Coordinates of C-alpha atoms in Angstrom, one line a residue:
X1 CA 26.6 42.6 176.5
X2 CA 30.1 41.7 178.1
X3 CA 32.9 44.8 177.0
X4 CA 35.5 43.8 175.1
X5 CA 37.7 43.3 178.2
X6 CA 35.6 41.3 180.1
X7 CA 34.4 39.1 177.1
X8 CA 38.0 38.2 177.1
X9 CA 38.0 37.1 180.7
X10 CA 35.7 35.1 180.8
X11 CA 37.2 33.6 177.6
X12 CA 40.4 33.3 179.4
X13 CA 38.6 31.6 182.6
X14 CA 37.4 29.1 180.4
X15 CA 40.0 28.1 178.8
X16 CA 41.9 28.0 182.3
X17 CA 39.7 25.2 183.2
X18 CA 41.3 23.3 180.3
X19 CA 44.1 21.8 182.3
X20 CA 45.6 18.9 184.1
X21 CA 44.6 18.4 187.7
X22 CA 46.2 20.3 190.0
X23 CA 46.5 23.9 191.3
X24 CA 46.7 26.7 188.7
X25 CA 46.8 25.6 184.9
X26 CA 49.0 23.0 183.3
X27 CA 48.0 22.7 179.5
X28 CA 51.4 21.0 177.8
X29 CA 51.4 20.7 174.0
X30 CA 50.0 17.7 171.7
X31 CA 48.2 15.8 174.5
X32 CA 44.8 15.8 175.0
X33 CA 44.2 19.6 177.1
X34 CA 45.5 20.8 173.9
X35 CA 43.2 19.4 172.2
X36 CA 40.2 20.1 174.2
X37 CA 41.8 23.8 174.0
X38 CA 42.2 24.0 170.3
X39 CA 38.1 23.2 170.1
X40 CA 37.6 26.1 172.2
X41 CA 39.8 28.5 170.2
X42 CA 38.5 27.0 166.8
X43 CA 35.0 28.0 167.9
X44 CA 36.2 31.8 169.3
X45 CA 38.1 31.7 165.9
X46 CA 35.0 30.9 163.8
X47 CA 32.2 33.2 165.9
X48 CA 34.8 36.3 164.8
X49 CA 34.3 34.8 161.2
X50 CA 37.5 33.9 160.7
X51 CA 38.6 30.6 158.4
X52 CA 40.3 28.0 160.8
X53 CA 42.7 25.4 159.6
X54 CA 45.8 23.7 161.4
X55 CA 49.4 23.2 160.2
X56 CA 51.9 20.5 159.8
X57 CA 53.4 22.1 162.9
X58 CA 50.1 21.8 164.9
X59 CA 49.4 25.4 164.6
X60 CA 45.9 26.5 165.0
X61 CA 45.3 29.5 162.2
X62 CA 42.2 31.2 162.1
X63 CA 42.2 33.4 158.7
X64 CA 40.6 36.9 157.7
X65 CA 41.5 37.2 154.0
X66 CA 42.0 40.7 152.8
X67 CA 40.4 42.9 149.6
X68 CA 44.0 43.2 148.0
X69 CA 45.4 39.5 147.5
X70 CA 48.9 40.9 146.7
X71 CA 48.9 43.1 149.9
X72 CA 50.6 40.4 151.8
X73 CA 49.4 38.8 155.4
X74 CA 49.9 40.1 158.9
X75 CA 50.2 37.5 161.4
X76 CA 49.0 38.0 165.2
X77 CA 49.1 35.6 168.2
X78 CA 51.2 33.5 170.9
X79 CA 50.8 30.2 171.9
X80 CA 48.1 27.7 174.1
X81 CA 50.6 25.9 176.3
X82 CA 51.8 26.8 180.0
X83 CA 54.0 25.8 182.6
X84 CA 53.1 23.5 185.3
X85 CA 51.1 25.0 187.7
X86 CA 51.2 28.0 185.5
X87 CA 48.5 31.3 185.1
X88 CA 46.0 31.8 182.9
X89 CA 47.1 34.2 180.7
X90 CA 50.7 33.6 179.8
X91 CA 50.7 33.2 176.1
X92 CA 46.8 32.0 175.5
X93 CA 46.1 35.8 176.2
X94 CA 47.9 36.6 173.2
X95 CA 45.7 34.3 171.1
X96 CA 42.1 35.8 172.8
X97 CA 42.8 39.2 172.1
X98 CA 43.4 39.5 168.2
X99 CA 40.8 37.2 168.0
X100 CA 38.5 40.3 169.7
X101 CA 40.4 43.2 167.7
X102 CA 39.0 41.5 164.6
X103 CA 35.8 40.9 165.3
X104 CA 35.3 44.1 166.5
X105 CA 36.0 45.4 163.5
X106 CA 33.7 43.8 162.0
X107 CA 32.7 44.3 157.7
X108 CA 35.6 47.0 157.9
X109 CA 37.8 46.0 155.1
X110 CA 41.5 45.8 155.5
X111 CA 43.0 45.4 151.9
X112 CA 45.5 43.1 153.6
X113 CA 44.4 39.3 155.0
X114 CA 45.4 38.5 159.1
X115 CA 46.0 35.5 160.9
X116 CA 45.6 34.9 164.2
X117 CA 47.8 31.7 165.6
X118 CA 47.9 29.6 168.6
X119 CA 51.2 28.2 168.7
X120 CA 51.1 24.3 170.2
X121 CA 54.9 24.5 171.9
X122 CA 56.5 28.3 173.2
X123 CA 57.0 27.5 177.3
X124 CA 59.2 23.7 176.5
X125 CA 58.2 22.0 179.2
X126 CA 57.4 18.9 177.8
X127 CA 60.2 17.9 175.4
X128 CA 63.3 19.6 175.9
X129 CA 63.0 21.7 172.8
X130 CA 60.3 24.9 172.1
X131 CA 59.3 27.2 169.3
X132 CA 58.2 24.5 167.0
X133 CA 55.4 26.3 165.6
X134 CA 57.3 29.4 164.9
X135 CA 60.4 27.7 163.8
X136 CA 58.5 25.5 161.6
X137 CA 56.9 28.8 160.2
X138 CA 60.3 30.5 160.0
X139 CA 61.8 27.6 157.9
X140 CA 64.4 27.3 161.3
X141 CA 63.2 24.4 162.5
X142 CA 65.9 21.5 163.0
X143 CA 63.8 18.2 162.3
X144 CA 66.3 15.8 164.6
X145 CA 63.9 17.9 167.2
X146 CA 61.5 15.0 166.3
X147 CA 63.4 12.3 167.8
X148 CA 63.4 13.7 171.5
X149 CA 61.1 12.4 174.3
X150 CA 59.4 13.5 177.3
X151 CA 59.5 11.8 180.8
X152 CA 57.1 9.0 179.6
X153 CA 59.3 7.9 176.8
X154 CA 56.9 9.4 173.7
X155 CA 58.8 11.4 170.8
X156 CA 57.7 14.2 169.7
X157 CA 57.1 12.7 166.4
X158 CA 54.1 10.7 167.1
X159 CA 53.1 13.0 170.2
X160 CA 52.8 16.2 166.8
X161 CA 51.5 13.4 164.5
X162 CA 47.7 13.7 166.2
X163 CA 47.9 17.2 165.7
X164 CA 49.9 17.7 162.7
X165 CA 52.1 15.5 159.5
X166 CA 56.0 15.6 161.0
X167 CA 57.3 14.8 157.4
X168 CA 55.2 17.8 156.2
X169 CA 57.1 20.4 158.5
X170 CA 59.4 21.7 155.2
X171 CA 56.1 23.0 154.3
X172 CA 55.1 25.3 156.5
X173 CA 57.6 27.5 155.7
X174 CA 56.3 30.6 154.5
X175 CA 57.6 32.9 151.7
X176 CA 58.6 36.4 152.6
X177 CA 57.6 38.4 150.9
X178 CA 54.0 37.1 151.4
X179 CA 54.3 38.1 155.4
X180 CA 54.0 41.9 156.4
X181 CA 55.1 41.6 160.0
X182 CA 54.0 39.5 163.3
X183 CA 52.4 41.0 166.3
X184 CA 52.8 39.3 169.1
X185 CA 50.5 40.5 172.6
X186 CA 51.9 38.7 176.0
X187 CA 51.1 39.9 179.7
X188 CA 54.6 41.8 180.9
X189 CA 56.3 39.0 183.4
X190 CA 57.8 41.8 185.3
X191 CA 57.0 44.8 187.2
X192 CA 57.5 47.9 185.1
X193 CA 54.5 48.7 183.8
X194 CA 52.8 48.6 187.2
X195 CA 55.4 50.6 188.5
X196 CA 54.9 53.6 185.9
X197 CA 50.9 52.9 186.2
X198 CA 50.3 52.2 182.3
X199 CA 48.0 49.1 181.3
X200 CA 50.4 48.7 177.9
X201 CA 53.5 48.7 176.4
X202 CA 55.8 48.6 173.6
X203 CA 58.6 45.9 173.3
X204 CA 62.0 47.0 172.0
X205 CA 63.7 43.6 172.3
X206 CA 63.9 40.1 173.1
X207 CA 66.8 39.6 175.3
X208 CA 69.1 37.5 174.1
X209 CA 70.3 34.4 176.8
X210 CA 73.6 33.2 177.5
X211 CA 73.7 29.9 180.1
X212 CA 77.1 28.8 181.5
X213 CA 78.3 25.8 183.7
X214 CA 80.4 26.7 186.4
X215 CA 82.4 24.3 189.1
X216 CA 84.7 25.8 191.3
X217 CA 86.9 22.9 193.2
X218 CA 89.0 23.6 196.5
X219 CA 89.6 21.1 199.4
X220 CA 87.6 19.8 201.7
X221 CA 89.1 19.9 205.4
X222 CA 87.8 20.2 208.7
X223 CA 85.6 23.0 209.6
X224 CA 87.6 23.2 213.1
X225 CA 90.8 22.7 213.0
X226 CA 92.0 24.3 209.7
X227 CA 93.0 28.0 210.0
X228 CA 90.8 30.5 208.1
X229 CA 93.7 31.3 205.8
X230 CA 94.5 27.9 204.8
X231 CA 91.5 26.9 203.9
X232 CA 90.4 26.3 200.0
X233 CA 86.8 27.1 200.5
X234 CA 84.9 26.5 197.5
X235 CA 81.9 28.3 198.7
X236 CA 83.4 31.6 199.6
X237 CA 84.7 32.0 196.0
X238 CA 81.3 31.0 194.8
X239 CA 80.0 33.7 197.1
X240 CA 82.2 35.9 195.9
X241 CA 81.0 35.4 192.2
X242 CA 77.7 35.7 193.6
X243 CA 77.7 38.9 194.3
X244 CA 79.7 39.9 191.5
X245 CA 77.4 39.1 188.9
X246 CA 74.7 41.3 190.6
X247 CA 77.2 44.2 191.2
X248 CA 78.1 43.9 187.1
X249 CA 74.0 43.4 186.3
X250 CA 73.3 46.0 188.5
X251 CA 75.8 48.7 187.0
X252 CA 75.5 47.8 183.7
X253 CA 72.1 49.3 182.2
X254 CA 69.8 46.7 179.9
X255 CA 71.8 43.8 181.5
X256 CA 70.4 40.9 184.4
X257 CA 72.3 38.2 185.4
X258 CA 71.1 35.2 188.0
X259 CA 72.9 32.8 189.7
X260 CA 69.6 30.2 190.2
X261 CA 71.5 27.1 191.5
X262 CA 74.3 25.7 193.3
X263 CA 75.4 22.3 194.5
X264 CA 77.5 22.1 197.2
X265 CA 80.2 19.3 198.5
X266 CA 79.9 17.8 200.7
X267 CA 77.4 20.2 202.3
X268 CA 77.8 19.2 205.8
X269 CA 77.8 21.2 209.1
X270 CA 81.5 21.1 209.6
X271 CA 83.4 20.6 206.2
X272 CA 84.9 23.6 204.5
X273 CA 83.1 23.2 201.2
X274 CA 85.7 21.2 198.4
X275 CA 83.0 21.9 195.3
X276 CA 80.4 24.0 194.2
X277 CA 78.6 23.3 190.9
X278 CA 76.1 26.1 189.7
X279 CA 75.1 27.9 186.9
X280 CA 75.0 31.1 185.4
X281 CA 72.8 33.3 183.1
X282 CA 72.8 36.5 181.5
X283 CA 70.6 38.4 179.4
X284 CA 70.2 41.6 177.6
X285 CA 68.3 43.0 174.5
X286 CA 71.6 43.3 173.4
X287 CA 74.9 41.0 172.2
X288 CA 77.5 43.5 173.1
X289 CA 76.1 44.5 176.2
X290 CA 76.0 40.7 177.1
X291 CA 78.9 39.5 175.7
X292 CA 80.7 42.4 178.5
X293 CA 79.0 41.1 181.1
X294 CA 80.4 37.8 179.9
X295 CA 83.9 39.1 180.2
X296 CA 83.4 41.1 183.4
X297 CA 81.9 37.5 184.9
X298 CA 84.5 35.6 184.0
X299 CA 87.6 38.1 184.6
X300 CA 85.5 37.7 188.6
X301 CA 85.0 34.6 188.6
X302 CA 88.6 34.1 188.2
X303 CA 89.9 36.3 190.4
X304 CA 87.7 34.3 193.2
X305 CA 88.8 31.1 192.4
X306 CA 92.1 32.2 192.3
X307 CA 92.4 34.1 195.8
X308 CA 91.4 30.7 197.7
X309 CA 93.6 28.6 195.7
X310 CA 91.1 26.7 193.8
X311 CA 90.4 25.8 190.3
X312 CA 88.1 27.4 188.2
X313 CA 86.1 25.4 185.4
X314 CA 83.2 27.6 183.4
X315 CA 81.7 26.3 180.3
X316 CA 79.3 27.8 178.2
X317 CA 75.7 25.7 177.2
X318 CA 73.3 27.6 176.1
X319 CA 73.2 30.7 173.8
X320 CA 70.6 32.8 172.2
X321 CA 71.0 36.0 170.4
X322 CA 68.9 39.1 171.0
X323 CA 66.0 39.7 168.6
X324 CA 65.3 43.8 168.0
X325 CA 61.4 44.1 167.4
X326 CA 60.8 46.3 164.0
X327 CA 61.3 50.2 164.4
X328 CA 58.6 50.8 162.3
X329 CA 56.4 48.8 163.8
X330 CA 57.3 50.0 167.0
X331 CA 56.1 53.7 166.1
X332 CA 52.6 52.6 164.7
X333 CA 51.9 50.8 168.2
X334 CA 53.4 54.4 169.4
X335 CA 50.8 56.2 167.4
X336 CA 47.8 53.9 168.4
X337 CA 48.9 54.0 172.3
X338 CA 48.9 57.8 172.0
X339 CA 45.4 57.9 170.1
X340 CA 44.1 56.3 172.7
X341 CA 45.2 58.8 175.1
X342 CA 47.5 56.7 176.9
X343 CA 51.2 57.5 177.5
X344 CA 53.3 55.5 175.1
X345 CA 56.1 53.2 176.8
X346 CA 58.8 51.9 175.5
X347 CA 61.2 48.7 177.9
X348 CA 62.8 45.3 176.6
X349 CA 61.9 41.6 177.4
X350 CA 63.6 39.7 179.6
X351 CA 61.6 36.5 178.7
X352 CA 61.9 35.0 174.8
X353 CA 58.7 34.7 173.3
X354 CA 57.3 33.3 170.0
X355 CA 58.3 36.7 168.3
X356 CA 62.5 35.8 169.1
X357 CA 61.7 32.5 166.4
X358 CA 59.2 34.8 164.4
X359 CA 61.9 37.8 163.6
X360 CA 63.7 34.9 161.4
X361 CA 60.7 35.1 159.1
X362 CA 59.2 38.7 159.4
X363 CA 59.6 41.7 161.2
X364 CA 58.3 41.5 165.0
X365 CA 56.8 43.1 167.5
X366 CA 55.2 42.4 170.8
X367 CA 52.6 44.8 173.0
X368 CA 52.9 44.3 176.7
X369 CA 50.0 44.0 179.1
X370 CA 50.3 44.5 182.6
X371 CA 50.1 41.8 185.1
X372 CA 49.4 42.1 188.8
X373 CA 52.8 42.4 190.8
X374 CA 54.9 41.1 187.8
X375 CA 53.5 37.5 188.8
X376 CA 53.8 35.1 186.4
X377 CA 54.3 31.0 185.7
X378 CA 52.0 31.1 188.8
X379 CA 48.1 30.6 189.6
X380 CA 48.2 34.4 190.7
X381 CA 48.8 35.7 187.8
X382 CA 46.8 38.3 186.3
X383 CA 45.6 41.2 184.3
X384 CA 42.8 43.4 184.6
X385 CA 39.8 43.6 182.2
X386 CA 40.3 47.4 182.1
X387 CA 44.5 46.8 180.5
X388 CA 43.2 43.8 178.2
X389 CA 40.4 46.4 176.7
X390 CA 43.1 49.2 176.5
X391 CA 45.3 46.3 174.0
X392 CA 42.1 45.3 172.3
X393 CA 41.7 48.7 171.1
X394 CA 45.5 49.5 170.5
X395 CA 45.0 46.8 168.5
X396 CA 42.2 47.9 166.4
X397 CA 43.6 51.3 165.7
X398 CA 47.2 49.6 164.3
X399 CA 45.5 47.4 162.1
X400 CA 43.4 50.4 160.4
X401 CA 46.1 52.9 160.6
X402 CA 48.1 50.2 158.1
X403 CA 45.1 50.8 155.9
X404 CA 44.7 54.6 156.5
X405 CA 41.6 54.2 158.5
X406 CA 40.6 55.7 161.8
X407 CA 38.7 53.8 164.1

């Protein structure tokens, strides 16, 4: 008989091979490898005895009801979609695993019912808009969501409509006091927990993101016969704010910043550049600390622009606010890390997750796996049998240690 671990491998490898053609697994929400997907995960759902329904949002729940029918409902999972050419473990791993903690527990009776849910829409790739599912479950969700398309022209309305009711969303909103927390189990994205050796850990935050629009405009001349200091060079003042956002990032603890694109004009051998166009972002678990960076950023940013005699335009787009997982849910994942005789570690996300939309509703938490190398959004992504075993049984033990059980 396959060990919890690698029973969820090869769970995981099969429902990899659910994708679109192509290399590594592309499985976009409402289409028809979700719905080849959410047979698999019904069936998963059902051998662990669970009660499977769908929502108006075209969440898949699979239900364990509870001995104590005031005692509330914990909610577990992540959602089916990926990327393009993404891994096969990004989020769906989140949904496998619960799925395992309960049924290895078996006819042990928790006084309080848990849900397991497969989110339809976390990575956005599709429409330009994510988190329905949580949102929906939040009571966040904005419905003029409904009227956006993807690349093919099809709104999201009649996309969800084969999966869920889009004038029943107001519905899924649940009450409260009815939800004891969310747990939310995602592979790591990053590097730390291979660096410190550990198969788990425990998320503090969900970095909040800040997105601005930057174009800085100088003069375009000739690359030969215009002094160096005469010159209005564009580029160099981009450069220049290059490197100052990862001097700031760097110095400033809990804090990244990236500077992923730039357009340059007229990006020819021998012009000095008249215009970049790029883009910044910044994130950190928390507000403050970003909203400093912000400052720092712009106050360089300025001073760039300004040295080469060009103009400065930066506009903010997109904003997020941090989301602080539970402290008290922190500590019982602290206590059922340690009883498994692991070293308990503590580190923020850099990536938002289901849990960001969730911490509207309930309170949150997430338990990080590790993944090979930090790899993710990629075919190579992976994690071990050995790690997914360890977060099987961490999360066994918190679900009885809520009930005053020991494993």
């Amino acid at each position: 008989m396959d060990q919890p671990g690698q029973r969820a491998a090869r769970m995981l490898a099969a429902a990899a091979r659910i994708s679109e053609p192509g290399p590594g697994v592309t499985r976009l929400p409402f289409t028809d490898e979700h719905a080849r997907a959410n047979d698999l995960i019904s069936g998963w759902m059902q051998d662990a005895g669970l009660a499977v329904r769908r929502d108006s949002a075209g969440t898949l729940i699979g239900r364990r009801e509870g001995t104590d029918p005031g005692a509330g409902t914990f909610l577990m999972g992540s959602h089916q979609d990926s990327v393009r050419g993404g891994g096969a473990f990004d989020g769906i791993m989140g949904v496998v695993l619960p799925i395992l903690a309960l049924q290895a527990l078996g006819d042990t009776a928790l006084p309080f019912a848990v849900e397991v849910l497969a989110f339809a829409d976390e990575e956005g790739v599709r429409f330009p808009t994510a988190l329905i599912g949580p949102r929906a479950l939040a009571g966040t969700l904005d419905p003029a969501v409904l009227g956006m398309e993807d690349r093919g022209g099809v709104r999201l309305r009649d996309a969800l409509a084969g999966f869920g009711d889009p004038d029943a969303l107001a519905g899924v909103a649940r009450p409260r006091a009815e939800v004891i927390g969310y747990l939310e189990t995602h592979i790591e994205q990053g590097p730390v927990l291979e660096a410190e050796d550990l198969p788990v850990g425990i998320v503090t935050a969900i970095a909040g993101i800040e997105r601005h629009s930057v174009t800085i405009t100088g003069r375009a001349a000739h690359a030969g016969t215009t002094p160096m200091a005469l010159r209005q060079d564009a580029l160099c003042a981009a450069a220049e704010l290059v490197g100052a956002v990862e001097r700031i990032c760097r110095t400033t603890p809990e804090a990244v910043g990236t500077i992923g694109h730039l357009d340059v004009t007229p990006n020819v051998v021998n012009a000095i550049p008249a215009r970049v166009d790029c883009t910044i972002e910044l994130r950190s678990a928390e507000d403050a600390t970003r909203a400093r960076v912000r400052a720092a950023v712009e106050a360089a940013a300025g001073r760039a622009a300004t040295a080469r005699d060009c103009t400065l335009s930066l506009e903010q787009t997109y904003r997020q606010p941090a989301k602080a997982c539970d402290p008290g849910l922190q500590d019982d994942l602290e206590a059922a890390i340690t009883a498994t005789g692991l070293r308990p570690l503590r580190l923020m996300s850099g990536a938002t997750h289901d849990a960001s939309a969730m911490a509207d509703l309930c309170p949150v938490a997430m338990l990080f796996v590790r993944c090979r190398e930090g790899i993710s959004h990629h075919p190579e992504e992976f994690a071990s049998p050995e790690d997914m075993a360890a977060a099987i049984g961490v999360l066994q033990r918190l679900l009885l240690a809520r009930t005053g059980l020991r494993p």
